[in-house]
Coordinates of C-alpha atoms in Angstrom, one line a residue:
M1 CA 188.2 92.4 88.4
R2 CA 186.7 89.7 86.4
L3 CA 188.1 87.6 84.4
P4 CA 186.8 86.0 81.2
F5 CA 187.4 82.9 80.1
V6 CA 190.8 82.5 78.1
G7 CA 189.5 80.8 74.9
V8 CA 186.9 83.5 74.4
L9 CA 189.0 85.9 75.2
L10 CA 191.7 84.8 72.6
I11 CA 189.0 84.7 70.2
L12 CA 188.2 88.5 70.8
L13 CA 192.1 89.3 71.1
L14 CA 192.4 87.5 67.9
S15 CA 189.9 88.9 65.9
V16 CA 190.9 92.3 66.6
T17 CA 194.8 92.0 66.6
F18 CA 195.1 90.1 63.1
G19 CA 192.2 92.2 61.2
I20 CA 189.6 89.6 61.4
G21 CA 186.2 91.0 59.7
H22 CA 183.2 92.3 61.9
S23 CA 181.7 89.3 60.5
S24 CA 183.8 86.9 62.0
Y25 CA 183.9 88.9 65.6
E26 CA 179.7 89.5 66.1
L27 CA 179.4 85.5 65.3
A28 CA 182.3 85.1 68.4
T29 CA 180.5 87.4 70.9
K30 CA 177.1 85.6 69.7
Q31 CA 178.6 82.1 70.5
I32 CA 179.5 83.4 74.0
L33 CA 175.1 85.1 74.7
D34 CA 174.1 81.6 73.3
R35 CA 175.9 79.6 75.8
A36 CA 174.9 82.1 78.0
K37 CA 170.9 81.3 77.0
D38 CA 172.0 77.7 77.2
R39 CA 172.8 77.4 80.8
M40 CA 170.0 80.0 81.7
R41 CA 167.5 77.5 80.6
H42 CA 168.7 75.1 82.9
V43 CA 167.8 78.2 85.5
W44 CA 164.6 78.2 83.9
S45 CA 164.1 74.9 84.3
L46 CA 164.8 74.8 88.0
N47 CA 162.0 77.8 87.8
R48 CA 159.9 75.4 86.4
R49 CA 160.4 72.7 89.0
I50 CA 159.6 74.8 91.9
F51 CA 156.4 75.6 90.5
V52 CA 154.8 72.1 90.3
Q53 CA 156.8 71.9 94.0
L54 CA 155.3 73.9 95.0
T55 CA 151.7 72.9 93.7
A56 CA 152.0 69.7 94.2
K57 CA 148.9 68.0 95.9
G58 CA 150.4 66.9 99.5
K59 CA 153.6 68.9 99.3
S60 CA 154.7 71.3 102.2
P61 CA 155.0 75.0 100.6
L62 CA 157.7 75.1 103.2
G63 CA 159.5 71.6 102.3
G64 CA 163.4 71.2 102.2
Q65 CA 163.1 70.3 98.6
V66 CA 161.5 73.9 97.5
L67 CA 164.5 75.5 99.1
N68 CA 167.0 73.6 97.2
S69 CA 165.8 74.4 94.2
K70 CA 165.8 77.9 95.5
L71 CA 169.6 78.3 96.5
E72 CA 170.4 76.3 93.1
V73 CA 167.8 78.7 91.0
E74 CA 170.2 82.0 92.9
A75 CA 173.1 79.9 93.1
E76 CA 173.4 79.3 89.2
T77 CA 171.8 83.1 88.5
Y78 CA 174.6 84.2 90.2
R79 CA 177.9 81.6 88.3
L80 CA 175.9 82.5 84.7
F81 CA 175.8 86.0 85.3
Y82 CA 179.2 87.2 86.8
D83 CA 181.1 84.0 84.2
L84 CA 179.1 86.0 80.9
A85 CA 180.0 89.6 83.0
G86 CA 183.8 88.7 82.4
N87 CA 183.6 87.3 78.7
L88 CA 181.4 90.7 77.5
S89 CA 184.2 92.9 79.7
V90 CA 187.1 92.9 76.8
V91 CA 184.4 92.7 73.7
S92 CA 184.7 95.9 71.8
V93 CA 181.2 97.4 71.6
A94 CA 182.6 99.7 69.0
E95 CA 183.7 96.4 66.5
L96 CA 180.2 95.4 66.5
D97 CA 177.7 96.0 63.9
D98 CA 174.1 94.8 65.0
P99 CA 172.4 97.3 67.1
L100 CA 171.2 94.7 68.8
L101 CA 174.2 93.1 69.7
R102 CA 176.0 96.1 71.3
R103 CA 172.8 96.4 73.5
R104 CA 173.2 92.9 74.9
V105 CA 177.1 93.7 75.3
Q106 CA 176.2 96.8 77.0
R107 CA 173.7 95.5 79.4
M108 CA 175.0 92.5 80.4
A109 CA 179.2 93.6 80.8
K110 CA 178.6 95.4 84.0
L111 CA 176.3 93.9 87.4
Q112 CA 175.6 95.2 90.6
L113 CA 175.7 92.6 93.7
Q114 CA 176.7 89.6 91.1
G115 CA 179.7 91.3 90.0
L116 CA 180.6 90.4 92.9
R117 CA 184.0 87.9 93.1
P118 CA 182.1 84.6 95.2
K119 CA 183.7 85.0 98.6
D120 CA 182.6 88.8 98.7
Y121 CA 178.8 87.8 96.9
E122 CA 178.5 85.5 99.5
Q123 CA 179.1 87.7 102.4
A124 CA 176.6 90.6 100.4
K125 CA 173.8 87.8 100.6
D126 CA 174.6 87.2 104.5
L127 CA 174.5 90.4 105.0
L128 CA 171.0 91.0 103.0
R129 CA 170.0 88.2 105.2
Q130 CA 170.7 90.0 108.4
I131 CA 169.2 93.1 107.3
H132 CA 166.1 91.1 106.3
N133 CA 166.2 90.0 109.9
F134 CA 166.3 93.3 110.9
V135 CA 162.8 93.8 109.9
N136 CA 161.3 90.6 109.8
G137 CA 162.9 89.0 112.6
P138 CA 161.3 88.4 116.5
L139 CA 163.6 90.7 117.8
V140 CA 161.9 93.2 119.8
C141 CA 160.4 93.5 123.1
P142 CA 159.2 96.8 123.8
Y143 CA 158.3 96.6 127.5
E144 CA 161.8 94.9 128.0
D145 CA 159.5 91.6 129.0
C146 CA 159.3 89.2 126.1
S147 CA 158.6 85.8 129.1
A148 CA 154.8 86.3 128.9
R149 CA 154.2 87.0 125.1
G150 CA 157.5 86.6 123.5
S151 CA 159.4 89.0 120.7
L152 CA 158.1 90.8 118.3
A153 CA 159.4 92.1 114.7
M154 CA 159.1 94.7 113.0
Y155 CA 157.0 93.4 110.4
P156 CA 154.0 92.9 110.8
Q157 CA 153.6 93.0 114.5
I158 CA 154.8 95.7 115.6
M159 CA 153.5 97.9 112.5
N160 CA 150.2 96.3 113.0
K161 CA 150.2 97.4 116.9
N162 CA 151.1 101.0 115.8
M163 CA 148.0 101.1 113.4
H164 CA 145.7 100.1 115.9
T165 CA 147.4 102.6 119.3
K166 CA 145.5 105.4 120.0
L167 CA 148.5 106.4 122.8
Y168 CA 151.5 108.2 121.2
E169 CA 153.6 106.9 124.5
D170 CA 153.1 103.4 122.7
L171 CA 154.6 104.7 119.5
V172 CA 157.6 106.4 120.7
I173 CA 158.4 103.3 123.0
N174 CA 157.4 100.6 119.5
W175 CA 159.9 103.5 117.8
K176 CA 163.0 103.2 120.1
A177 CA 162.5 99.4 121.3
W178 CA 163.3 98.6 117.9
R179 CA 165.9 100.3 116.8
R180 CA 167.8 99.9 120.1
A181 CA 167.3 95.9 119.8
I182 CA 168.8 96.0 116.5
N183 CA 171.2 98.7 116.9
E184 CA 172.7 97.2 120.2
K185 CA 176.2 97.2 119.9
D186 CA 176.4 99.2 116.6
V187 CA 175.4 96.2 114.8
A188 CA 172.5 97.3 112.2
K189 CA 175.0 100.2 111.7
N190 CA 178.1 98.1 111.1
T191 CA 175.9 96.0 108.9
F192 CA 175.1 98.7 106.5
I193 CA 178.7 99.7 106.3
G194 CA 179.6 96.1 105.5
Y195 CA 177.2 96.3 102.9
V196 CA 178.5 99.4 101.2
R197 CA 181.9 98.6 101.2
L198 CA 180.7 95.6 98.8
L199 CA 178.4 98.3 96.8
R200 CA 181.7 100.1 96.0
I201 CA 183.6 97.2 95.4
A202 CA 181.0 96.0 93.0
A203 CA 181.3 99.3 91.4
T204 CA 185.2 99.3 90.6
Y205 CA 184.5 95.8 89.0
N206 CA 182.4 97.9 86.7
G207 CA 184.9 100.6 86.0
H208 CA 182.8 103.2 88.2
V209 CA 184.4 106.0 90.0
T210 CA 181.1 107.0 91.7
P211 CA 179.9 104.0 92.9
S212 CA 176.1 105.4 92.7
R213 CA 176.4 104.5 88.8
T214 CA 176.5 101.0 89.8
W215 CA 173.2 101.4 92.0
Y216 CA 171.8 103.2 89.4
L217 CA 173.3 100.7 86.8
N218 CA 170.7 100.4 83.9
Y219 CA 169.3 104.0 84.5
D220 CA 171.8 105.2 81.8
T221 CA 171.3 108.7 83.5
E222 CA 173.8 111.5 84.4
N223 CA 172.9 112.7 88.2
F224 CA 169.8 110.3 88.2
Q225 CA 169.3 111.6 91.6
A226 CA 169.0 114.8 90.8
E227 CA 165.6 114.0 88.2
M228 CA 164.4 112.0 91.1
E229 CA 164.7 115.1 93.3
A230 CA 163.3 117.7 90.7
V231 CA 160.3 115.4 90.6
V232 CA 160.4 115.9 94.5
W233 CA 160.3 119.4 94.6
E234 CA 157.6 119.9 91.6
I235 CA 154.6 117.9 93.8
M236 CA 156.0 119.6 97.5
P237 CA 153.2 122.3 97.5
L238 CA 150.8 119.7 97.1
Y239 CA 152.6 117.6 99.9
R240 CA 153.0 120.7 102.1
E241 CA 149.3 121.3 101.9
L242 CA 148.8 118.2 102.5
H243 CA 151.3 118.1 105.5
A244 CA 149.8 121.2 107.3
Y245 CA 146.5 119.5 107.4
L246 CA 147.5 116.4 109.0
R247 CA 149.6 118.0 111.3
R248 CA 146.7 119.8 112.8
E249 CA 145.6 116.6 112.9
V250 CA 148.2 115.3 115.3
Q251 CA 148.1 118.3 117.1
A252 CA 144.1 117.2 117.9
A253 CA 145.1 113.8 118.7
Y254 CA 147.8 113.5 119.9
P255 CA 148.9 116.3 122.5
K256 CA 151.5 114.8 124.0
A257 CA 153.7 114.9 120.8
D258 CA 154.0 118.7 121.2
T259 CA 153.8 119.3 117.7
K260 CA 153.8 122.8 116.4
S261 CA 151.6 124.7 114.7
D262 CA 155.0 125.8 112.1
G263 CA 156.4 122.5 113.0
A264 CA 157.4 118.5 111.9
I265 CA 155.6 115.5 112.5
S266 CA 157.1 113.1 115.1
A267 CA 158.7 110.2 113.0
P268 CA 156.1 107.3 114.8
I269 CA 153.2 109.4 114.3
M270 CA 154.0 109.5 110.5
D271 CA 154.6 106.4 110.4
Q272 CA 150.8 105.3 111.9
I273 CA 149.4 107.8 109.3
L274 CA 150.9 106.1 106.3
S275 CA 149.6 102.4 107.7
Q276 CA 146.4 103.6 108.6
D277 CA 145.9 105.3 104.5
W278 CA 143.0 102.7 104.5
Y279 CA 142.0 101.7 108.2
P280 CA 139.0 102.8 108.8
H281 CA 139.3 103.8 111.9
Q282 CA 142.4 106.4 111.7
F283 CA 142.9 109.2 113.7
F284 CA 143.1 111.4 111.4
R285 CA 139.4 113.4 109.8
T286 CA 138.8 112.7 105.7
P287 CA 137.8 115.8 104.4
H288 CA 133.8 115.1 104.7
Q289 CA 132.5 113.5 107.9
G290 CA 129.1 111.4 108.3
R291 CA 128.2 108.3 106.9
Q292 CA 126.3 109.5 104.0
H293 CA 129.9 110.9 102.5
Q294 CA 131.7 107.5 103.5
L295 CA 133.2 105.2 101.1
P296 CA 130.7 102.4 100.1
S297 CA 131.8 99.2 101.2
V298 CA 132.7 97.1 98.5
H299 CA 133.7 93.7 100.5
R300 CA 129.9 91.9 100.2
R301 CA 129.3 92.8 96.5
L302 CA 132.6 91.4 95.7
E303 CA 132.2 88.8 97.5
E304 CA 128.7 88.0 95.4
V305 CA 130.0 89.8 92.0
L306 CA 133.2 87.9 91.8
V307 CA 132.8 84.7 94.4
T308 CA 136.1 83.6 94.1
P309 CA 139.4 84.3 93.5
V310 CA 139.6 82.4 90.4
K311 CA 136.6 84.8 89.0
I312 CA 138.7 87.4 90.2
N313 CA 141.8 86.4 87.9
R314 CA 139.7 85.9 85.0
K315 CA 138.5 89.6 85.4
A316 CA 142.0 91.2 85.4
A317 CA 142.8 88.6 82.8
E318 CA 139.7 90.4 81.1
F319 CA 140.8 93.6 81.3
F320 CA 144.1 93.1 79.3
E321 CA 142.6 91.2 76.5
S322 CA 139.9 94.2 76.6
L323 CA 142.7 96.8 75.4
G324 CA 144.2 94.1 72.7
L325 CA 147.0 92.5 74.0
M326 CA 147.3 88.5 74.2
V327 CA 144.7 86.6 75.4
M328 CA 145.3 84.0 78.7
P329 CA 144.2 80.3 77.0
N330 CA 142.9 78.1 78.6
I331 CA 145.4 75.6 79.1
F332 CA 147.2 79.0 81.5
Y333 CA 144.3 78.1 84.0
D334 CA 144.6 74.9 84.1
R335 CA 148.0 74.2 84.1
F336 CA 149.5 77.3 85.7
S337 CA 147.6 79.2 87.6
R338 CA 147.2 77.7 91.3
R339 CA 146.0 78.9 94.7
M340 CA 148.7 80.0 98.1
N341 CA 147.9 77.3 101.0
D342 CA 146.3 79.6 103.2
E343 CA 149.1 79.5 105.5
E344 CA 151.6 80.7 103.1
G345 CA 150.3 83.9 102.2
G346 CA 151.5 85.9 105.5
A347 CA 150.5 89.5 106.3
E348 CA 151.1 90.8 102.5
C349 CA 149.5 87.3 100.1
K350 CA 151.0 89.1 97.2
S351 CA 150.6 86.5 94.4
Q352 CA 154.1 84.9 92.8
V353 CA 155.1 85.3 88.8
Y354 CA 156.8 82.2 87.7
Y355 CA 159.0 82.6 84.6
F356 CA 160.2 79.4 82.7
P357 CA 160.1 80.2 78.6
P358 CA 157.9 79.6 76.6
D359 CA 155.8 79.5 79.8
V360 CA 154.5 82.1 82.6
A361 CA 152.9 80.5 85.5
L362 CA 150.7 82.5 88.8
R363 CA 150.5 81.7 92.0
Y364 CA 147.8 83.3 93.4
C365 CA 146.6 84.7 97.0
P366 CA 143.8 82.7 98.4
K367 CA 141.9 86.3 100.0
L368 CA 139.0 87.9 98.6
D369 CA 138.5 91.9 98.6
Y370 CA 139.0 95.1 97.4
K371 CA 143.6 95.5 97.8
K372 CA 143.3 91.3 96.6
M373 CA 141.2 92.9 93.1
M374 CA 143.5 95.7 92.4
Q375 CA 146.6 93.5 93.2
I376 CA 145.8 90.5 91.1
H377 CA 145.4 93.6 88.0
G378 CA 149.1 94.2 88.6
T379 CA 150.2 90.5 89.1
M380 CA 147.7 90.2 85.3
A381 CA 150.5 93.2 83.8
E382 CA 153.4 91.2 85.3
L383 CA 152.6 88.3 83.1
Q384 CA 151.8 89.8 79.7
Y385 CA 155.1 91.8 80.1
H386 CA 156.9 88.2 80.3
L387 CA 154.8 87.1 77.4
Y388 CA 155.6 89.8 75.2
K389 CA 159.6 89.6 76.4
M390 CA 160.2 86.3 76.0
Q391 CA 160.3 86.8 72.2
L392 CA 163.0 88.9 72.4
P393 CA 167.1 87.8 72.6
F394 CA 168.4 86.8 76.2
G395 CA 169.5 89.8 77.7
L396 CA 166.7 91.9 76.4
D397 CA 164.0 90.4 77.3
T398 CA 163.2 92.5 80.7
E399 CA 162.7 95.6 81.3
P400 CA 164.5 98.7 80.2
C401 CA 165.4 99.9 83.8
P402 CA 163.9 98.4 87.3
G403 CA 160.8 99.6 87.9
F404 CA 160.1 100.2 85.0
G405 CA 157.3 97.3 84.4
A406 CA 155.4 98.1 88.2
A407 CA 154.8 101.7 86.9
I408 CA 152.8 99.6 83.7
A409 CA 151.2 97.7 86.3
E410 CA 150.4 101.0 88.7
T411 CA 148.4 101.7 85.5
V412 CA 145.7 98.8 85.8
I413 CA 145.8 98.5 89.7
L414 CA 144.6 102.7 89.4
A415 CA 142.3 102.2 86.6
S416 CA 141.1 98.8 88.5
G417 CA 139.9 100.4 92.1
T418 CA 137.9 103.6 90.5
P419 CA 134.2 103.6 90.6
R420 CA 133.7 103.4 87.4
H421 CA 135.6 99.9 86.8
L422 CA 133.5 98.8 89.8
H423 CA 130.6 99.7 88.2
R424 CA 131.1 98.1 84.8
L425 CA 132.5 95.1 87.4
H426 CA 128.6 95.1 88.9
I427 CA 130.4 95.7 92.3
L428 CA 128.7 99.5 92.6
L429 CA 125.6 100.6 91.4
N430 CA 126.5 104.1 90.0
D431 CA 129.9 104.5 87.8
S432 CA 130.9 107.8 90.0
L433 CA 130.9 108.8 94.0
T434 CA 129.2 111.8 95.4
E435 CA 131.7 115.2 95.6
E436 CA 131.8 114.1 99.1
Q437 CA 133.1 110.6 98.4
S438 CA 135.3 111.1 96.2
L439 CA 136.8 114.0 97.8
N440 CA 137.3 111.1 100.8
R441 CA 138.6 108.4 98.4
L442 CA 141.4 111.2 96.9
F443 CA 142.2 112.1 100.2
R444 CA 143.1 108.5 101.7
M445 CA 144.8 108.1 98.0
G446 CA 147.1 110.8 98.9
V447 CA 148.2 109.6 102.0
H448 CA 149.2 106.5 100.7
T449 CA 150.7 108.1 98.1
L450 CA 152.1 111.5 98.6
I451 CA 153.3 110.6 102.2
A452 CA 155.1 107.7 100.6
V453 CA 157.3 109.1 98.0
P454 CA 159.4 111.7 99.9
Q455 CA 160.2 108.8 102.2
Y456 CA 161.0 106.8 98.4
F457 CA 163.7 109.6 97.7
I458 CA 165.0 110.4 101.2
N459 CA 166.1 106.0 102.1
D460 CA 167.4 106.4 98.2
K461 CA 169.3 110.1 98.7
F462 CA 171.0 108.4 101.7
L463 CA 171.8 105.4 100.8
V464 CA 173.7 107.1 97.5
D465 CA 175.3 110.3 99.2
V466 CA 176.8 107.5 102.2
M467 CA 177.9 105.3 98.7
D468 CA 180.1 107.9 97.2
G469 CA 181.0 109.5 99.9
R470 CA 179.4 112.6 100.6
I471 CA 178.3 111.5 104.3
G472 CA 180.4 110.3 106.4
V473 CA 180.4 107.5 109.2
K474 CA 179.9 110.0 112.0
D475 CA 177.8 111.7 110.4
Y476 CA 175.3 109.4 109.6
N477 CA 172.4 110.0 111.1
C478 CA 172.1 113.4 111.7
A479 CA 172.6 113.7 108.0
Y480 CA 169.3 111.2 108.2
W481 CA 167.4 113.2 109.9
G482 CA 168.4 116.8 107.8
L483 CA 166.8 115.0 104.9
Q484 CA 163.5 113.7 106.7
D485 CA 163.2 117.5 107.9
K486 CA 164.6 119.5 104.2
F487 CA 161.9 116.7 102.1
A488 CA 159.1 115.5 104.3
G489 CA 158.5 117.7 107.8
V490 CA 159.3 114.9 109.6
Q491 CA 161.9 114.9 112.6
P492 CA 162.3 112.8 115.7
P493 CA 160.5 112.1 118.7
L494 CA 163.6 112.3 120.9
Q495 CA 166.9 114.1 121.7
R496 CA 169.3 111.9 119.3
L497 CA 173.0 112.0 118.5
N498 CA 175.0 111.0 115.7
K499 CA 176.1 107.6 117.4
D500 CA 172.4 106.1 116.6
F501 CA 171.2 105.0 114.4
D502 CA 167.6 105.9 113.4
V503 CA 166.5 104.9 109.6
D504 CA 163.3 103.1 109.0
F505 CA 162.3 99.7 108.4
K506 CA 161.9 100.9 104.6
F507 CA 165.2 101.7 104.7
Y508 CA 166.5 98.6 105.6
R509 CA 164.2 96.8 102.9
G510 CA 165.3 98.9 100.0
L511 CA 169.4 97.7 100.3
N512 CA 168.1 95.5 98.2
P513 CA 168.3 96.3 94.5
E514 CA 165.9 93.5 93.8
T515 CA 163.6 95.6 96.1
S516 CA 165.3 99.7 96.4
N517 CA 163.5 102.7 96.7
T518 CA 164.7 103.8 93.6
K519 CA 162.5 101.0 91.8
K520 CA 159.6 101.7 94.2
F521 CA 160.1 106.1 94.0
L522 CA 160.4 105.2 90.0
A523 CA 157.3 102.7 88.9
E524 CA 154.9 105.5 91.8
I525 CA 155.9 108.3 89.4
L526 CA 156.2 107.3 86.0
G527 CA 153.2 104.9 87.1
F528 CA 151.1 108.1 86.8
Q529 CA 152.8 109.5 84.3
F530 CA 151.8 106.7 82.2
Y531 CA 147.9 106.5 83.8
R532 CA 147.6 110.2 82.6
S533 CA 148.4 109.4 79.0
F534 CA 146.9 106.1 78.8
C535 CA 143.5 107.7 79.8
L536 CA 143.7 110.8 77.8
A537 CA 144.1 108.6 74.6
S538 CA 140.9 106.6 75.8
G539 CA 139.0 109.8 76.0
Q540 CA 138.6 108.8 79.7
Y541 CA 140.3 111.8 80.9
K542 CA 139.0 115.1 79.0
P543 CA 141.1 117.9 81.1
G544 CA 138.4 120.6 82.7
D545 CA 135.3 118.1 82.4
P546 CA 134.3 116.8 85.9
N547 CA 132.4 114.2 84.3
F548 CA 135.7 112.6 83.4
P549 CA 138.3 113.0 85.6
L550 CA 141.9 111.5 85.6
H551 CA 141.2 110.0 89.6
N552 CA 137.9 107.8 87.8
C553 CA 138.9 106.7 85.0
D554 CA 139.1 103.5 83.5
F555 CA 140.7 102.7 80.1
Y556 CA 139.3 99.7 80.1
D557 CA 138.7 98.1 76.7
S558 CA 140.3 101.1 75.1
K559 CA 143.0 100.2 71.5
E560 CA 144.8 103.0 71.7
A561 CA 145.8 102.8 75.3
G562 CA 146.5 99.1 74.2
K563 CA 148.8 99.7 71.5
K564 CA 150.6 101.7 73.9
I565 CA 151.1 99.6 76.2
R566 CA 152.0 96.7 74.0
D567 CA 154.7 98.9 72.0
M568 CA 156.3 99.2 75.1
M569 CA 156.4 95.6 76.1
Q570 CA 157.3 94.2 73.3
L571 CA 160.6 96.3 72.8
G572 CA 162.0 95.1 76.3
A573 CA 164.7 96.4 77.2
T574 CA 166.0 96.9 73.4
R575 CA 166.4 100.2 73.2
H576 CA 167.0 103.4 76.5
W577 CA 164.1 103.0 78.5
R578 CA 163.5 106.9 77.8
D579 CA 162.8 106.1 74.6
V580 CA 160.3 103.5 75.3
M581 CA 158.7 105.5 78.1
E582 CA 158.1 108.3 75.2
I583 CA 155.6 105.9 73.9
A584 CA 153.4 106.1 75.8
T585 CA 154.2 109.7 77.0
G586 CA 155.7 111.9 74.3
E587 CA 158.2 113.1 77.4
R588 CA 161.5 111.6 78.2
K589 CA 161.5 112.3 81.7
L590 CA 160.3 111.9 85.1
S591 CA 157.5 114.5 85.9
G592 CA 154.8 114.9 88.6
R593 CA 152.5 116.0 86.7
G594 CA 150.3 112.7 86.5
I595 CA 150.0 112.6 89.9
L596 CA 149.6 116.8 90.4
E597 CA 146.5 115.8 87.7
Y598 CA 145.3 113.3 89.7
F599 CA 144.6 114.9 93.3
A600 CA 144.0 118.1 91.8
P601 CA 140.9 118.7 93.2
L602 CA 142.2 117.9 96.9
F603 CA 145.4 120.0 96.3
T604 CA 142.0 122.7 95.7
W605 CA 140.3 121.6 98.9
L606 CA 143.7 121.2 101.4
K607 CA 144.3 124.9 99.8
E608 CA 141.2 126.3 101.1
R609 CA 140.9 124.5 103.8
N610 CA 144.0 125.4 105.4
K611 CA 143.4 128.6 104.3
Q612 CA 139.8 129.0 106.8
L613 CA 141.8 127.3 109.1
D614 CA 144.6 129.9 108.9
I615 CA 146.9 127.1 108.8
E616 CA 150.2 127.9 107.1
P617 CA 151.9 125.1 105.0
G618 CA 155.8 124.4 105.5
W619 CA 157.7 123.6 108.8
D620 CA 160.6 124.6 111.0
A621 CA 161.8 121.5 112.3
D622 CA 163.6 121.8 115.6
E623 CA 167.0 120.5 115.8
L624 CA 167.2 116.8 117.7
C625 CA 169.9 115.6 116.4
R626 CA 173.2 116.7 118.2
R627 CA 176.2 116.1 116.3
D628 CA 179.0 114.3 119.0

């Protein structure tokens, strides 16, 4: 267990034992938190230093100064929260009258990995670095000869190769080669086992008999996994129709995969489908063929109208200003908005936000394209959230649960990518697409969203079921494929054994609580719930009116939608996330309703098309994982 500082422990024990009043007890508790905030100010100053170092002219972004500062931030943040949780763990919440003080204590007395003792925490970090290397390290020789080209990383190199290939043999070779490389002598499996052991230890420090309660810590929900599963089943009829349509496309494109008409889809092909969501030369057909039905290219107009990433940033900020949220002052653009170097962005080129109250800062991607335009709207949502949360007490100046802020960002990403908003920006000539183009766009969006959501859930459920002991070490692999069969209609490309360990690279990415599959699942589902609510409030979505469908809703300039966003952002973590989401949606549970209404035209088309082709939705996977 974590041990509190002796001086603080004595103060609190004496307060209770000798009947010192609530005010003195609360004062002692506030002093603990005040000292912690003083230490947090040092972390914020380090973040400011990192931003300055990265943006100073003539400095290498990969220099040692920056690396040392980042390591210092990580170490100091760990020590701060570890010490603080130890102190707050002895505070009797019942003795506190101030509801915000009670909330601060409850949230900060329990931790995930940062609750581990220093030695265990260092081991957890080492394991996470190794897990990161499984995905991003050059470990793979697909054809067992790296002398000429060198080894490849799963991301982005092998993923890009898989996206472009038209040969099923290549997909299977790459699928096997990566798993063979990372799991030679059971390295990947043993790394995972060691990491789960540490997650279980962290749970014991929180007094959690069931380890997943610590994994789902700030969701404050009994059996949160069951709520997520209910959403998966809610959207499953739509998923099954899309799966059935894609399965027929797979049969036509990859006859060597031997996909049965009522069977599951091979895992490497499903991975390729997801990677080709917006790829212009995908192997699967969109609903309407012909050049006149394809989506209009916006890249040239984007360059002509918005010219530079700086102008895109200002347009993204303007979106929030139109809603009645904070105006980004000129000093922000002059001092706290900086362009990344061209070599820094990498494959994803994601903009970075820095938080050091009373300021926030942005380092933005230099690329100028449609995807980056939408993403910077999401990044601006994060900046706005920081500006509102920093007014709150330390410990509550954060999102109410992991993924909540990303869900708000998702709504603005959806709105900014609509034809209606692109027309507002003078990028498209019309504020809507033809019916055929609109369906093709929805289909692409469906591949992007509907294929991913069950995978987030499967990866989360597998981890949690292992953590809680429902899946034993000897059953890992077949249990994983059982989940892929049940929730996604996916099967391995060849016979596998329980001694293998076939989880995909997105599973490894989600082992870090900061990038967990739980967080991604909630952001996607709640994002569509929020989007539906904002669109109804703005009058830009009118159910049943074909002129105002949800998938073309742009709530720009809606003060009603803006009030919902501002009210949620201002609350930070002062209230339970269900209380905060209720402000926007009137609901207190996750729901697939937003997704189903967004994709309703696609759902109708898929059902009709599959019926015309005599395609039966659903699947019966082959038994390709043999228990040892």
